[in-house]
Amino acid sequence: MEDLFFDFDAQDASTDFAFWGQMDPSFPQIHSQLDTLLFDCGAMAGQLSPWSSYGCQSVFPEAQLTFTDLDSQSPQLEVGAEVDSSLLDEPHEMTQQQQRCLATHHPYKVQRHAANIRERKRMLSINSAFEELRCHVPTFPYEKRLSKIDTLRLAIAYIALLREILLSGCDPKSYVDECMKNGYKNQTNAIWNTSDLTARLSWIKWD
DNA sequence: TAGGCCATCTGGTCCT
DNA sequence: AGGACCAGATGGCCTA
């Protein structure tokens, strides 16, 4: 029974089989950029970007604005409307006049902006989950980064195939070989047809 | 240049 | 009431 299991995570670095989380050289940079963008409030001391919480100069160098600059910027913005609510927790970062302006004149906008930040954080957590999922679905070494929808569809097909292998009781490698030769019997997913999947699995060095 | 993908903003709805 | 979740709108970036 034990030999029914094949652990993709156990593939060593020498394998041609690759997972995106392991092969995408830009991922750590992107991730750290996002971290910086969302959480490095210290970088915004006295300055605000049009996207408020985006205080990272390296990403939006042109977007560094003073508080009062916001008044004359994007038509969507009114003064104080895009101020990171976290700043309200740090009175030393803003003048009392600025705080009053926020709290008194635009309570809705402050609330709305706080909601925007929460939403961005929520989307970030979803995206990090997608990155994690990308690490666990089979991809070709030369394949470009999977989109979210493709990641989901491939994961579904992958799970279905693994389930079939388990239920079949066959040796995983021979099962995949059989699928390559004769096509996968359970074509449950028309979009990620599982011959794509088995082709990916065939990249695994089994021995 | 069109289409795909993505991040962000936004308002609505649901839940605690 | 406030936060989480969701879906629509929008605009930017990239690629064929």
mmCIF file of C-alpha atoms (C1' of nucleotides) in Angstrom:
data_model
loop_
_atom_site.group_PDB
_atom_site.id
_atom_site.type_symbol
_atom_site.label_atom_id
_atom_site.label_comp_id
_atom_site.label_asym_id
_atom_site.label_seq_id
_atom_site.Cartn_x
_atom_site.Cartn_y
_atom_site.Cartn_z
ATOM 1 C CA MET A 1 0.000 0.000 0.000
ATOM 2 C CA GLU A 2 2.834 2.310 0.754
ATOM 3 C CA ASP A 3 4.129 2.303 -2.760
ATOM 4 C CA LEU A 4 0.858 3.790 -3.936
ATOM 5 C CA PHE A 5 1.955 7.107 -2.613
ATOM 6 C CA PHE A 6 4.275 9.309 -4.556
ATOM 7 C CA ASP A 7 5.424 12.415 -2.919
ATOM 8 C CA PHE A 8 6.038 15.289 -5.319
ATOM 9 C CA ASP A 9 7.500 17.373 -2.576
ATOM 10 C CA ALA A 10 10.111 14.713 -2.102
ATOM 11 C CA GLN A 11 11.549 15.294 -5.573
ATOM 12 C CA ASP A 12 15.049 16.540 -5.166
ATOM 13 C CA ALA A 13 16.533 19.599 -6.776
ATOM 14 C CA SER A 14 18.014 17.592 -9.588
ATOM 15 C CA THR A 15 14.659 16.712 -11.040
ATOM 16 C CA ASP A 16 13.447 18.292 -14.231
ATOM 17 C CA PHE A 17 10.063 18.520 -12.669
ATOM 18 C CA ALA A 18 9.523 21.947 -11.287
ATOM 19 C CA PHE A 19 7.070 23.770 -9.109
ATOM 20 C CA TRP A 20 6.513 27.435 -9.561
ATOM 21 C CA GLY A 21 7.263 28.385 -6.033
ATOM 22 C CA GLN A 22 10.663 26.843 -6.406
ATOM 23 C CA MET A 23 11.570 28.090 -9.828
ATOM 24 C CA ASP A 24 10.229 31.598 -10.109
ATOM 25 C CA PRO A 25 13.235 33.773 -9.335
ATOM 26 C CA SER A 26 11.135 36.911 -9.116
ATOM 27 C CA PHE A 27 8.793 35.615 -6.465
ATOM 28 C CA PRO A 28 10.828 36.509 -3.383
ATOM 29 C CA GLN A 29 11.359 39.993 -4.738
ATOM 30 C CA ILE A 30 7.677 40.461 -5.484
ATOM 31 C CA HIS A 31 6.734 39.161 -2.107
ATOM 32 C CA SER A 32 9.091 41.416 -0.262
ATOM 33 C CA GLN A 33 7.929 44.353 -2.348
ATOM 34 C CA LEU A 34 4.364 43.664 -1.367
ATOM 35 C CA ASP A 35 5.355 43.358 2.232
ATOM 36 C CA THR A 36 7.091 46.670 2.011
ATOM 37 C CA LEU A 37 4.198 48.276 0.233
ATOM 38 C CA LEU A 38 1.544 47.284 2.647
ATOM 39 C CA PHE A 39 3.220 47.213 5.979
ATOM 40 C CA ASP A 40 6.102 49.600 5.938
ATOM 41 C CA CYS A 41 4.218 52.509 7.355
ATOM 42 C CA GLY A 42 7.410 53.889 8.759
ATOM 43 C CA ALA A 43 8.413 54.845 5.245
ATOM 44 C CA MET A 44 5.527 57.207 5.015
ATOM 45 C CA ALA A 45 6.443 59.559 7.792
ATOM 46 C CA GLY A 46 4.989 62.869 6.723
ATOM 47 C CA GLN A 47 4.336 61.716 3.182
ATOM 48 C CA LEU A 48 1.516 59.990 1.425
ATOM 49 C CA SER A 49 1.105 58.370 -1.944
ATOM 50 C CA PRO A 50 -2.148 58.466 -3.901
ATOM 51 C CA TRP A 51 -2.569 54.894 -2.776
ATOM 52 C CA SER A 52 -1.962 55.921 0.783
ATOM 53 C CA SER A 53 -0.567 52.771 2.290
ATOM 54 C CA TYR A 54 1.817 52.533 -0.619
ATOM 55 C CA GLY A 55 4.594 54.469 0.917
ATOM 56 C CA CYS A 56 7.377 52.583 -0.800
ATOM 57 C CA GLN A 57 9.422 55.042 -2.712
ATOM 58 C CA SER A 58 11.108 52.476 -4.869
ATOM 59 C CA VAL A 59 7.853 51.396 -6.413
ATOM 60 C CA PHE A 60 6.030 54.678 -6.843
ATOM 61 C CA PRO A 61 8.720 57.288 -6.667
ATOM 62 C CA GLU A 62 6.536 59.782 -8.454
ATOM 63 C CA ALA A 63 3.708 59.177 -6.120
ATOM 64 C CA GLN A 64 5.172 60.614 -2.996
ATOM 65 C CA LEU A 65 2.909 63.424 -1.952
ATOM 66 C CA THR A 66 2.626 65.626 0.985
ATOM 67 C CA PHE A 67 -0.620 65.588 2.828
ATOM 68 C CA THR A 68 -1.775 68.812 1.293
ATOM 69 C CA ASP A 69 -0.752 67.701 -2.164
ATOM 70 C CA LEU A 70 -3.618 65.259 -2.152
ATOM 71 C CA ASP A 71 -6.017 68.124 -2.459
ATOM 72 C CA SER A 72 -4.899 68.907 -5.954
ATOM 73 C CA GLN A 73 -4.125 65.420 -7.188
ATOM 74 C CA SER A 74 -6.256 62.664 -8.632
ATOM 75 C CA PRO A 75 -9.863 63.691 -9.237
ATOM 76 C CA GLN A 76 -10.905 60.721 -7.191
ATOM 77 C CA LEU A 77 -9.123 62.052 -4.182
ATOM 78 C CA GLU A 78 -10.106 64.651 -1.742
ATOM 79 C CA VAL A 79 -7.893 65.824 1.027
ATOM 80 C CA GLY A 80 -7.594 63.189 3.678
ATOM 81 C CA ALA A 81 -9.582 60.687 1.725
ATOM 82 C CA GLU A 82 -6.658 58.410 1.025
ATOM 83 C CA VAL A 83 -4.827 58.677 4.288
ATOM 84 C CA ASP A 84 -3.838 55.378 5.773
ATOM 85 C CA SER A 85 -5.960 54.848 8.837
ATOM 86 C CA SER A 86 -2.925 53.470 10.601
ATOM 87 C CA LEU A 87 -1.628 56.998 10.688
ATOM 88 C CA LEU A 88 -4.494 57.930 12.892
ATOM 89 C CA ASP A 89 -2.986 55.650 15.475
ATOM 90 C CA GLU A 90 0.228 57.590 15.298
ATOM 91 C CA PRO A 91 -0.550 61.168 16.252
ATOM 92 C CA HIS A 92 3.098 62.125 16.116
ATOM 93 C CA GLU A 93 3.100 61.448 12.406
ATOM 94 C CA MET A 94 0.362 63.967 11.632
ATOM 95 C CA THR A 95 -0.457 67.400 12.800
ATOM 96 C CA GLN A 96 -3.513 67.789 14.964
ATOM 97 C CA GLN A 97 -5.072 69.883 12.253
ATOM 98 C CA GLN A 98 -4.657 67.079 9.760
ATOM 99 C CA GLN A 99 -6.205 64.601 12.127
ATOM 100 C CA ARG A 100 -9.148 66.872 12.759
ATOM 101 C CA CYS A 101 -9.603 67.272 9.052
ATOM 102 C CA LEU A 102 -9.816 63.527 8.661
ATOM 103 C CA ALA A 103 -12.021 62.749 11.557
ATOM 104 C CA THR A 104 -14.372 65.667 11.269
ATOM 105 C CA HIS A 105 -14.760 66.372 7.591
ATOM 106 C CA HIS A 106 -14.547 62.936 6.017
ATOM 107 C CA PRO A 107 -15.556 60.259 8.481
ATOM 108 C CA TYR A 108 -17.001 58.165 5.706
ATOM 109 C CA LYS A 109 -13.861 58.442 3.617
ATOM 110 C CA VAL A 110 -11.668 57.467 6.537
ATOM 111 C CA GLN A 111 -13.848 54.445 7.133
ATOM 112 C CA ARG A 112 -13.868 53.636 3.442
ATOM 113 C CA HIS A 113 -10.115 53.880 3.278
ATOM 114 C CA ALA A 114 -9.681 51.569 6.245
ATOM 115 C CA ALA A 115 -11.919 49.107 4.436
ATOM 116 C CA ASN A 116 -9.755 49.421 1.338
ATOM 117 C CA ILE A 117 -6.680 48.532 3.339
ATOM 118 C CA ARG A 118 -8.401 45.544 4.868
ATOM 119 C CA GLU A 119 -9.482 44.474 1.416
ATOM 120 C CA ARG A 120 -5.958 44.729 0.067
ATOM 121 C CA LYS A 121 -4.675 42.658 2.950
ATOM 122 C CA ARG A 122 -7.377 40.105 2.341
ATOM 123 C CA MET A 123 -6.471 39.895 -1.333
ATOM 124 C CA LEU A 124 -2.821 39.533 -0.375
ATOM 125 C CA SER A 125 -3.602 36.575 1.830
ATOM 126 C CA ILE A 126 -5.591 35.030 -1.005
ATOM 127 C CA ASN A 127 -2.696 35.606 -3.371
ATOM 128 C CA SER A 128 -0.201 34.061 -0.993
ATOM 129 C CA ALA A 129 -2.460 31.044 -0.807
ATOM 130 C CA PHE A 130 -2.407 30.892 -4.592
ATOM 131 C CA GLU A 131 1.378 31.014 -4.544
ATOM 132 C CA GLU A 132 1.383 28.170 -2.085
ATOM 133 C CA LEU A 133 -0.984 26.205 -4.267
ATOM 134 C CA ARG A 134 1.219 26.840 -7.311
ATOM 135 C CA CYS A 135 4.024 25.145 -5.431
ATOM 136 C CA HIS A 136 1.983 21.992 -5.164
ATOM 137 C CA VAL A 137 0.689 21.540 -8.686
ATOM 138 C CA PRO A 138 2.879 20.041 -11.396
ATOM 139 C CA THR A 139 4.244 22.374 -14.039
ATOM 140 C CA PHE A 140 6.696 22.030 -16.867
ATOM 141 C CA PRO A 141 10.121 23.465 -16.129
ATOM 142 C CA TYR A 142 9.765 25.900 -19.007
ATOM 143 C CA GLU A 143 6.161 26.740 -18.309
ATOM 144 C CA LYS A 144 5.237 30.303 -17.554
ATOM 145 C CA ARG A 145 3.637 31.209 -14.279
ATOM 146 C CA LEU A 146 0.165 29.763 -13.958
ATOM 147 C CA SER A 147 -2.694 32.205 -13.729
ATOM 148 C CA LYS A 148 -5.024 31.953 -10.772
ATOM 149 C CA ILE A 149 -7.780 30.288 -12.730
ATOM 150 C CA ASP A 150 -5.363 27.826 -14.319
ATOM 151 C CA THR A 151 -3.874 27.074 -10.925
ATOM 152 C CA LEU A 152 -7.296 26.200 -9.575
ATOM 153 C CA ARG A 153 -8.228 24.094 -12.567
ATOM 154 C CA LEU A 154 -4.935 22.260 -12.617
ATOM 155 C CA ALA A 155 -5.183 21.618 -8.889
ATOM 156 C CA ILE A 156 -8.639 20.143 -9.349
ATOM 157 C CA ALA A 157 -7.422 17.887 -12.139
ATOM 158 C CA TYR A 158 -4.354 16.953 -10.135
ATOM 159 C CA ILE A 159 -6.370 15.953 -7.095
ATOM 160 C CA ALA A 160 -8.711 13.923 -9.274
ATOM 161 C CA LEU A 161 -5.808 12.110 -10.868
ATOM 162 C CA LEU A 162 -4.151 11.364 -7.544
ATOM 163 C CA ARG A 163 -7.436 10.010 -6.301
ATOM 164 C CA GLU A 164 -7.711 7.772 -9.368
ATOM 165 C CA ILE A 165 -4.216 6.465 -8.797
ATOM 166 C CA LEU A 166 -4.983 5.670 -5.196
ATOM 167 C CA LEU A 167 -8.216 3.918 -6.065
ATOM 168 C CA SER A 168 -6.605 1.972 -8.892
ATOM 169 C CA GLY A 169 -3.995 0.476 -6.644
ATOM 170 C CA CYS A 170 -1.547 0.647 -9.535
ATOM 171 C CA ASP A 171 2.004 1.805 -9.470
ATOM 172 C CA PRO A 172 1.842 5.597 -9.946
ATOM 173 C CA LYS A 173 4.474 5.670 -12.666
ATOM 174 C CA SER A 174 2.850 2.961 -14.736
ATOM 175 C CA TYR A 175 -0.520 4.594 -14.200
ATOM 176 C CA VAL A 176 0.779 7.877 -15.560
ATOM 177 C CA ASP A 177 2.467 6.079 -18.445
ATOM 178 C CA GLU A 178 -0.814 4.381 -19.218
ATOM 179 C CA CYS A 179 -2.598 7.698 -19.171
ATOM 180 C CA MET A 180 -0.023 9.104 -21.564
ATOM 181 C CA LYS A 181 -0.510 6.228 -23.949
ATOM 182 C CA ASN A 182 -4.245 5.739 -23.834
ATOM 183 C CA GLY A 183 -5.512 8.995 -22.488
ATOM 184 C CA TYR A 184 -6.996 9.584 -19.123
ATOM 185 C CA LYS A 185 -10.280 7.759 -18.596
ATOM 186 C CA ASN A 186 -11.956 10.270 -16.340
ATOM 187 C CA GLN A 187 -11.994 13.407 -18.437
ATOM 188 C CA THR A 188 -13.901 15.288 -15.816
ATOM 189 C CA ASN A 189 -12.415 18.637 -16.645
ATOM 190 C CA ALA A 190 -12.799 19.795 -20.199
ATOM 191 C CA ILE A 191 -10.609 22.838 -19.768
ATOM 192 C CA TRP A 192 -7.625 21.266 -18.024
ATOM 193 C CA ASN A 193 -7.791 18.094 -19.991
ATOM 194 C CA THR A 194 -5.802 15.736 -17.944
ATOM 195 C CA SER A 195 -3.487 14.683 -20.693
ATOM 196 C CA ASP A 196 -1.902 18.036 -19.953
ATOM 197 C CA LEU A 197 -1.659 16.931 -16.388
ATOM 198 C CA THR A 198 -0.232 13.517 -17.102
ATOM 199 C CA ALA A 199 2.236 15.099 -19.491
ATOM 200 C CA ARG A 200 3.385 17.237 -16.605
ATOM 201 C CA LEU A 201 3.654 14.225 -14.351
ATOM 202 C CA SER A 202 5.679 12.428 -16.985
ATOM 203 C CA TRP A 203 8.454 14.927 -16.352
ATOM 204 C CA ILE A 204 9.022 13.359 -13.012
ATOM 205 C CA LYS A 205 12.092 11.195 -12.745
ATOM 206 C CA TRP A 206 10.704 8.208 -10.965
ATOM 207 C CA ASP A 207 13.851 6.277 -10.408
ATOM 208 C "C1'" DT B 1 -3.560 46.604 -30.913
ATOM 209 C "C1'" DA B 2 -6.685 43.402 -28.763
ATOM 210 C "C1'" DG B 3 -7.155 40.270 -25.205
ATOM 211 C "C1'" DG B 4 -5.744 38.165 -20.850
ATOM 212 C "C1'" DC B 5 -4.449 38.811 -16.274
ATOM 213 C "C1'" DC B 6 -4.088 41.356 -12.288
ATOM 214 C "C1'" DA B 7 -4.470 44.938 -8.424
ATOM 215 C "C1'" DT B 8 -7.276 48.197 -6.530
ATOM 216 C "C1'" DC B 9 -11.418 50.697 -5.310
ATOM 217 C "C1'" DT B 10 -16.077 50.543 -4.255
ATOM 218 C "C1'" DG B 11 -20.734 49.542 -2.603
ATOM 219 C "C1'" DG B 12 -23.666 45.867 -1.202
ATOM 220 C "C1'" DT B 13 -24.607 41.954 1.764
ATOM 221 C "C1'" DC B 14 -23.833 38.866 5.460
ATOM 222 C "C1'" DC B 15 -22.054 37.716 9.896
ATOM 223 C "C1'" DT B 16 -20.486 38.374 14.678
ATOM 224 C "C1'" DA C 1 -21.593 48.817 14.301
ATOM 225 C "C1'" DG C 2 -17.728 47.062 12.278
ATOM 226 C "C1'" DG C 3 -15.388 43.573 9.784
ATOM 227 C "C1'" DA C 4 -15.344 39.890 6.225
ATOM 228 C "C1'" DC C 5 -16.654 38.596 1.913
ATOM 229 C "C1'" DC C 6 -18.091 39.316 -2.727
ATOM 230 C "C1'" DA C 7 -18.665 41.026 -7.401
ATOM 231 C "C1'" DG C 8 -18.500 44.842 -10.714
ATOM 232 C "C1'" DA C 9 -15.795 48.619 -12.644
ATOM 233 C "C1'" DT C 10 -11.541 50.452 -13.961
ATOM 234 C "C1'" DG C 11 -6.942 51.006 -15.406
ATOM 235 C "C1'" DG C 12 -2.148 49.189 -15.983
ATOM 236 C "C1'" DC C 13 0.961 45.777 -17.765
ATOM 237 C "C1'" DC C 14 2.264 42.170 -20.802
ATOM 238 C "C1'" DT C 15 2.117 39.201 -24.776
ATOM 239 C "C1'" DA C 16 0.765 37.271 -29.234
#
